PDB file of C-alpha atoms in Angstrom:
ATOM      1  CA  MET A   1      33.057  32.254  -7.381  1.00 42.00           C
ATOM      2  CA  ARG A   2      34.981  29.376  -5.875  1.00 40.00           C
ATOM      3  CA  ASN A   3      32.913  29.584  -2.646  1.00 42.00           C
ATOM      4  CA  ILE A   4      29.684  29.488  -4.643  1.00 39.00           C
ATOM      5  CA  PHE A   5      30.888  26.386  -6.503  1.00 36.00           C
ATOM      6  CA  LEU A   6      31.836  24.717  -3.231  1.00 34.00           C
ATOM      7  CA  ILE A   7      28.405  25.448  -1.727  1.00 37.00           C
ATOM      8  CA  PHE A   8      26.716  24.133  -4.875  1.00 34.00           C
ATOM      9  CA  THR A   9      28.839  20.981  -4.786  1.00 34.00           C
ATOM     10  CA  VAL A  10      28.070  20.344  -1.116  1.00 35.00           C
ATOM     11  CA  SER A  11      24.355  21.058  -1.635  1.00 36.00           C
ATOM     12  CA  PHE A  12      24.234  18.851  -4.713  1.00 35.00           C
ATOM     13  CA  SER A  13      25.971  16.057  -2.821  1.00 35.00           C
ATOM     14  CA  LEU A  14      23.469  16.316   0.038  1.00 34.00           C
ATOM     15  CA  VAL A  15      20.525  16.236  -2.372  1.00 35.00           C
ATOM     16  CA  THR A  16      21.984  13.238  -4.175  1.00 32.00           C
ATOM     17  CA  PHE A  17      22.692  11.429  -0.906  1.00 31.00           C
ATOM     18  CA  SER A  18      19.244  12.318   0.439  1.00 30.00           C
ATOM     19  CA  SER A  19      17.525  10.920  -2.674  1.00 28.00           C
ATOM     20  CA  PHE A  20      19.644   7.805  -2.502  1.00 26.00           C
ATOM     21  CA  ALA A  21      18.874   7.368   1.195  1.00 28.00           C
ATOM     22  CA  LYS A  22      15.161   7.684   0.553  1.00 43.00           C
ATOM     23  CA  SER A  23      15.099   5.083  -2.181  1.00 49.00           C
ATOM     24  CA  SER A  24      17.350   2.687  -0.252  1.00 48.00           C
ATOM     25  CA  ASP A  25      15.052   2.956   2.796  1.00 74.00           C
ATOM     26  CA  GLY A  26      12.059   1.752   0.796  1.00 84.00           C
ATOM     27  CA  ILE A  27      10.224   5.088   0.829  1.00 94.00           C
ATOM     28  CA  GLU A  28       8.125   5.856  -2.247  1.00 94.00           C
ATOM     29  CA  TYR A  29       6.462   9.202  -2.994  1.00 92.00           C
ATOM     30  CA  LEU A  30       3.329   8.504  -5.020  1.00 92.00           C
ATOM     31  CA  ASN A  31       0.874  10.526  -7.091  1.00 91.00           C
ATOM     32  CA  SER A  32      -1.447   8.507  -9.310  1.00 90.00           C
ATOM     33  CA  GLY A  33      -3.028  11.609 -10.867  1.00 87.00           C
ATOM     34  CA  LYS A  34      -6.412   9.896 -10.496  1.00 90.00           C
ATOM     35  CA  VAL A  35      -7.677  12.276  -7.818  1.00 91.00           C
ATOM     36  CA  LEU A  36      -5.259  15.126  -7.202  1.00 82.00           C
ATOM     37  CA  PRO A  37      -3.744  17.236  -9.952  1.00 79.00           C
ATOM     38  CA  THR A  38      -0.057  16.291 -10.209  1.00 78.00           C
ATOM     39  CA  HIS A  39       1.253  19.875  -9.916  1.00 83.00           C
ATOM     40  CA  LEU A  40       0.466  20.254  -6.199  1.00 83.00           C
ATOM     41  CA  PRO A  41       3.451  20.576  -3.808  1.00 88.00           C
ATOM     42  CA  PHE A  42       2.829  17.321  -1.925  1.00 90.00           C
ATOM     43  CA  SER A  43       2.470  13.617  -2.587  1.00 88.00           C
ATOM     44  CA  GLU A  44      -0.919  11.936  -2.779  1.00 92.00           C
ATOM     45  CA  ALA A  45       0.579   9.126  -0.711  1.00 95.00           C
ATOM     46  CA  VAL A  46       3.886   7.951   0.698  1.00 96.00           C
ATOM     47  CA  ARG A  47       4.608   4.255   1.040  1.00 96.00           C
ATOM     48  CA  VAL A  48       7.061   3.096   3.704  1.00 96.00           C
ATOM     49  CA  ASP A  49       7.488  -0.658   3.493  1.00 93.00           C
ATOM     50  CA  ASN A  50       3.901  -2.019   3.697  1.00 94.00           C
ATOM     51  CA  THR A  51       2.368   1.126   5.184  1.00 97.00           C
ATOM     52  CA  LEU A  52       0.679   3.761   3.030  1.00 97.00           C
ATOM     53  CA  TYR A  53       0.261   7.297   4.388  1.00 98.00           C
ATOM     54  CA  LEU A  54      -2.403   9.210   2.453  1.00 96.00           C
ATOM     55  CA  SER A  55      -2.403  12.975   2.337  1.00 95.00           C
ATOM     56  CA  GLY A  56      -5.605  14.551   3.547  1.00 95.00           C
ATOM     57  CA  GLN A  57      -8.380  14.198   0.994  1.00 96.00           C
ATOM     58  CA  ILE A  58     -11.184  16.669   0.527  1.00 97.00           C
ATOM     59  CA  GLY A  59     -14.293  16.334  -1.583  1.00 97.00           C
ATOM     60  CA  ILE A  60     -12.840  17.573  -4.866  1.00 96.00           C
ATOM     61  CA  LEU A  61     -14.010  16.160  -8.147  1.00 96.00           C
ATOM     62  CA  PRO A  62     -11.132  13.963  -9.395  1.00 94.00           C
ATOM     63  CA  GLY A  63      -8.561  15.774 -11.505  1.00 89.00           C
ATOM     64  CA  THR A  64      -9.840  19.215 -10.468  1.00 92.00           C
ATOM     65  CA  LEU A  65      -9.687  21.554  -7.530  1.00 92.00           C
ATOM     66  CA  LYS A  66     -13.485  21.980  -7.517  1.00 96.00           C
ATOM     67  CA  LEU A  67     -15.475  20.734  -4.547  1.00 97.00           C
ATOM     68  CA  ALA A  68     -18.417  18.430  -5.144  1.00 97.00           C
ATOM     69  CA  PRO A  69     -21.562  20.566  -4.999  1.00 97.00           C
ATOM     70  CA  GLY A  70     -24.123  19.805  -2.311  1.00 96.00           C
ATOM     71  CA  GLY A  71     -22.573  20.701   1.026  1.00 95.00           C
ATOM     72  CA  VAL A  72     -21.116  18.447   3.699  1.00 97.00           C
ATOM     73  CA  GLN A  73     -23.039  15.353   2.595  1.00 98.00           C
ATOM     74  CA  ALA A  74     -21.798  15.516  -1.020  1.00 98.00           C
ATOM     75  CA  GLU A  75     -18.275  16.480   0.049  1.00 98.00           C
ATOM     76  CA  SER A  76     -18.142  13.632   2.577  1.00 98.00           C
ATOM     77  CA  LYS A  77     -19.136  11.085  -0.053  1.00 98.00           C
ATOM     78  CA  GLN A  78     -16.635  12.490  -2.569  1.00 98.00           C
ATOM     79  CA  THR A  79     -13.896  12.561   0.082  1.00 98.00           C
ATOM     80  CA  MET A  80     -14.434   8.876   0.844  1.00 98.00           C
ATOM     81  CA  GLU A  81     -14.541   8.048  -2.876  1.00 98.00           C
ATOM     82  CA  ASN A  82     -11.259   9.922  -3.349  1.00 97.00           C
ATOM     83  CA  ILE A  83      -9.677   7.918  -0.526  1.00 98.00           C
ATOM     84  CA  LYS A  84     -10.894   4.693  -2.118  1.00 98.00           C
ATOM     85  CA  ILE A  85      -9.519   5.729  -5.533  1.00 97.00           C
ATOM     86  CA  SER A  86      -6.126   6.676  -4.046  1.00 96.00           C
ATOM     87  CA  LEU A  87      -5.886   3.438  -2.114  1.00 97.00           C
ATOM     88  CA  GLU A  88      -6.777   1.305  -5.137  1.00 97.00           C
ATOM     89  CA  ALA A  89      -4.368   3.227  -7.379  1.00 95.00           C
ATOM     90  CA  ASN A  90      -1.594   2.208  -4.998  1.00 94.00           C
ATOM     91  CA  GLY A  91      -2.593  -1.433  -4.480  1.00 95.00           C
ATOM     92  CA  TYR A  92      -4.570  -1.036  -1.236  1.00 97.00           C
ATOM     93  CA  SER A  93      -8.256  -1.130  -0.348  1.00 97.00           C
ATOM     94  CA  MET A  94     -10.590   0.398   2.213  1.00 97.00           C
ATOM     95  CA  SER A  95     -10.223  -2.741   4.331  1.00 97.00           C
ATOM     96  CA  ASP A  96      -6.478  -1.960   4.660  1.00 98.00           C
ATOM     97  CA  LEU A  97      -7.138   1.313   6.513  1.00 98.00           C
ATOM     98  CA  VAL A  98      -5.916   1.253  10.093  1.00 98.00           C
ATOM     99  CA  LYS A  99      -6.237   4.939  11.097  1.00 98.00           C
ATOM    100  CA  CYS A 100      -8.221   7.938   9.860  1.00 98.00           C
ATOM    101  CA  THR A 101      -8.166  11.517  11.049  1.00 98.00           C
ATOM    102  CA  VAL A 102     -11.283  13.531  10.224  1.00 98.00           C
ATOM    103  CA  MET A 103     -11.335  17.322  10.167  1.00 98.00           C
ATOM    104  CA  LEU A 104     -14.671  19.094   9.894  1.00 98.00           C
ATOM    105  CA  ALA A 105     -15.153  22.799   9.253  1.00 97.00           C
ATOM    106  CA  ASP A 106     -18.215  22.528  11.506  1.00 97.00           C
ATOM    107  CA  ILE A 107     -18.007  19.791  14.149  1.00 97.00           C
ATOM    108  CA  SER A 108     -21.799  19.895  14.493  1.00 97.00           C
ATOM    109  CA  GLU A 109     -21.899  18.119  11.093  1.00 97.00           C
ATOM    110  CA  TRP A 110     -20.105  15.094  12.547  1.00 96.00           C
ATOM    111  CA  ALA A 111     -23.253  12.916  12.504  1.00 97.00           C
ATOM    112  CA  THR A 112     -23.858  13.672   8.801  1.00 97.00           C
ATOM    113  CA  PHE A 113     -20.265  12.785   7.967  1.00 98.00           C
ATOM    114  CA  ASN A 114     -20.402   9.663  10.115  1.00 97.00           C
ATOM    115  CA  GLU A 115     -23.492   8.303   8.311  1.00 97.00           C
ATOM    116  CA  ILE A 116     -21.570   8.382   5.018  1.00 98.00           C
ATOM    117  CA  TYR A 117     -18.232   7.272   6.481  1.00 98.00           C
ATOM    118  CA  LYS A 118     -19.592   4.055   7.965  1.00 96.00           C
ATOM    119  CA  THR A 119     -20.958   2.865   4.584  1.00 97.00           C
ATOM    120  CA  TYR A 120     -17.371   2.465   3.340  1.00 98.00           C
ATOM    121  CA  PHE A 121     -16.543  -0.259   5.870  1.00 96.00           C
ATOM    122  CA  SER A 122     -17.933  -3.689   6.644  1.00 92.00           C
ATOM    123  CA  GLY A 123     -17.623  -4.103  10.389  1.00 87.00           C
ATOM    124  CA  LYS A 124     -13.890  -3.553  10.876  1.00 92.00           C
ATOM    125  CA  TYR A 125     -13.474   0.175  11.326  1.00 96.00           C
ATOM    126  CA  PRO A 126     -10.085   1.895  11.404  1.00 98.00           C
ATOM    127  CA  ALA A 127      -9.040   3.744  14.553  1.00 97.00           C
ATOM    128  CA  ARG A 128     -10.255   7.316  14.144  1.00 97.00           C
ATOM    129  CA  SER A 129      -9.990  10.830  15.483  1.00 97.00           C
ATOM    130  CA  ALA A 130     -12.313  13.690  14.564  1.00 96.00           C
ATOM    131  CA  PHE A 131     -12.107  17.374  15.334  1.00 96.00           C
ATOM    132  CA  GLY A 132     -13.401  20.737  14.226  1.00 96.00           C
ATOM    133  CA  ALA A 133     -11.057  22.860  12.146  1.00 94.00           C
ATOM    134  CA  ASN A 134     -11.041  26.559  11.492  1.00 93.00           C
ATOM    135  CA  GLY A 135     -10.630  26.596   7.726  1.00 93.00           C
ATOM    136  CA  LEU A 136      -9.832  23.713   5.389  1.00 96.00           C
ATOM    137  CA  ALA A 137      -8.198  23.847   1.960  1.00 94.00           C
ATOM    138  CA  LEU A 138     -10.372  25.320  -0.802  1.00 95.00           C
ATOM    139  CA  GLY A 139     -13.106  26.076   1.731  1.00 96.00           C
ATOM    140  CA  ALA A 140     -13.879  22.371   2.120  1.00 97.00           C
ATOM    141  CA  LYS A 141     -16.283  21.213   4.801  1.00 98.00           C
ATOM    142  CA  VAL A 142     -14.462  17.924   5.444  1.00 98.00           C
ATOM    143  CA  GLU A 143     -10.926  16.537   5.138  1.00 98.00           C
ATOM    144  CA  VAL A 144      -9.783  13.023   5.970  1.00 98.00           C
ATOM    145  CA  GLU A 145      -6.237  11.683   6.134  1.00 98.00           C
ATOM    146  CA  CYS A 146      -5.580   7.974   6.486  1.00 98.00           C
ATOM    147  CA  ILE A 147      -2.985   5.323   7.080  1.00 98.00           C
ATOM    148  CA  ALA A 148      -3.278   1.903   5.452  1.00 98.00           C
ATOM    149  CA  ALA A 149      -1.200  -1.186   6.140  1.00 97.00           C
ATOM    150  CA  VAL A 150      -0.939  -4.694   4.706  1.00 94.00           C
ATOM    151  CA  ASP A 151       0.818  -7.806   6.011  1.00 85.00           C
TER     152      ASP A 151
END
């Protein structure tokens, strides 16, 4: 029993120190609840200083795990709306995006996605990568993760 208590004490101390280290380093784990349900095992976004790292967004209807009906076009629009909502909920905007990574279940739908994507920017586009993926969460056709930064 004494060994179990010692392990618990050491583990508890590490967890406490780890939490303290995270908050003293200026790292915030954020979930506005405006897009993603709050029970999922990841953060909607993580802020480190003035940089915001968004988890990958798919075209779910806000507050649900249901994809927007209508295929890649509807999912692409909803994905970009979800990114915009998450950014705004955390004090950022689309113009603060500096990098996006796009994953498509079918890379041949890149042009369709791109037509929607470009309407969310006014001339200054973030750096971007795009690739085909073999299976996205919830059977989504598109997923986009982003990094935003402010001065």
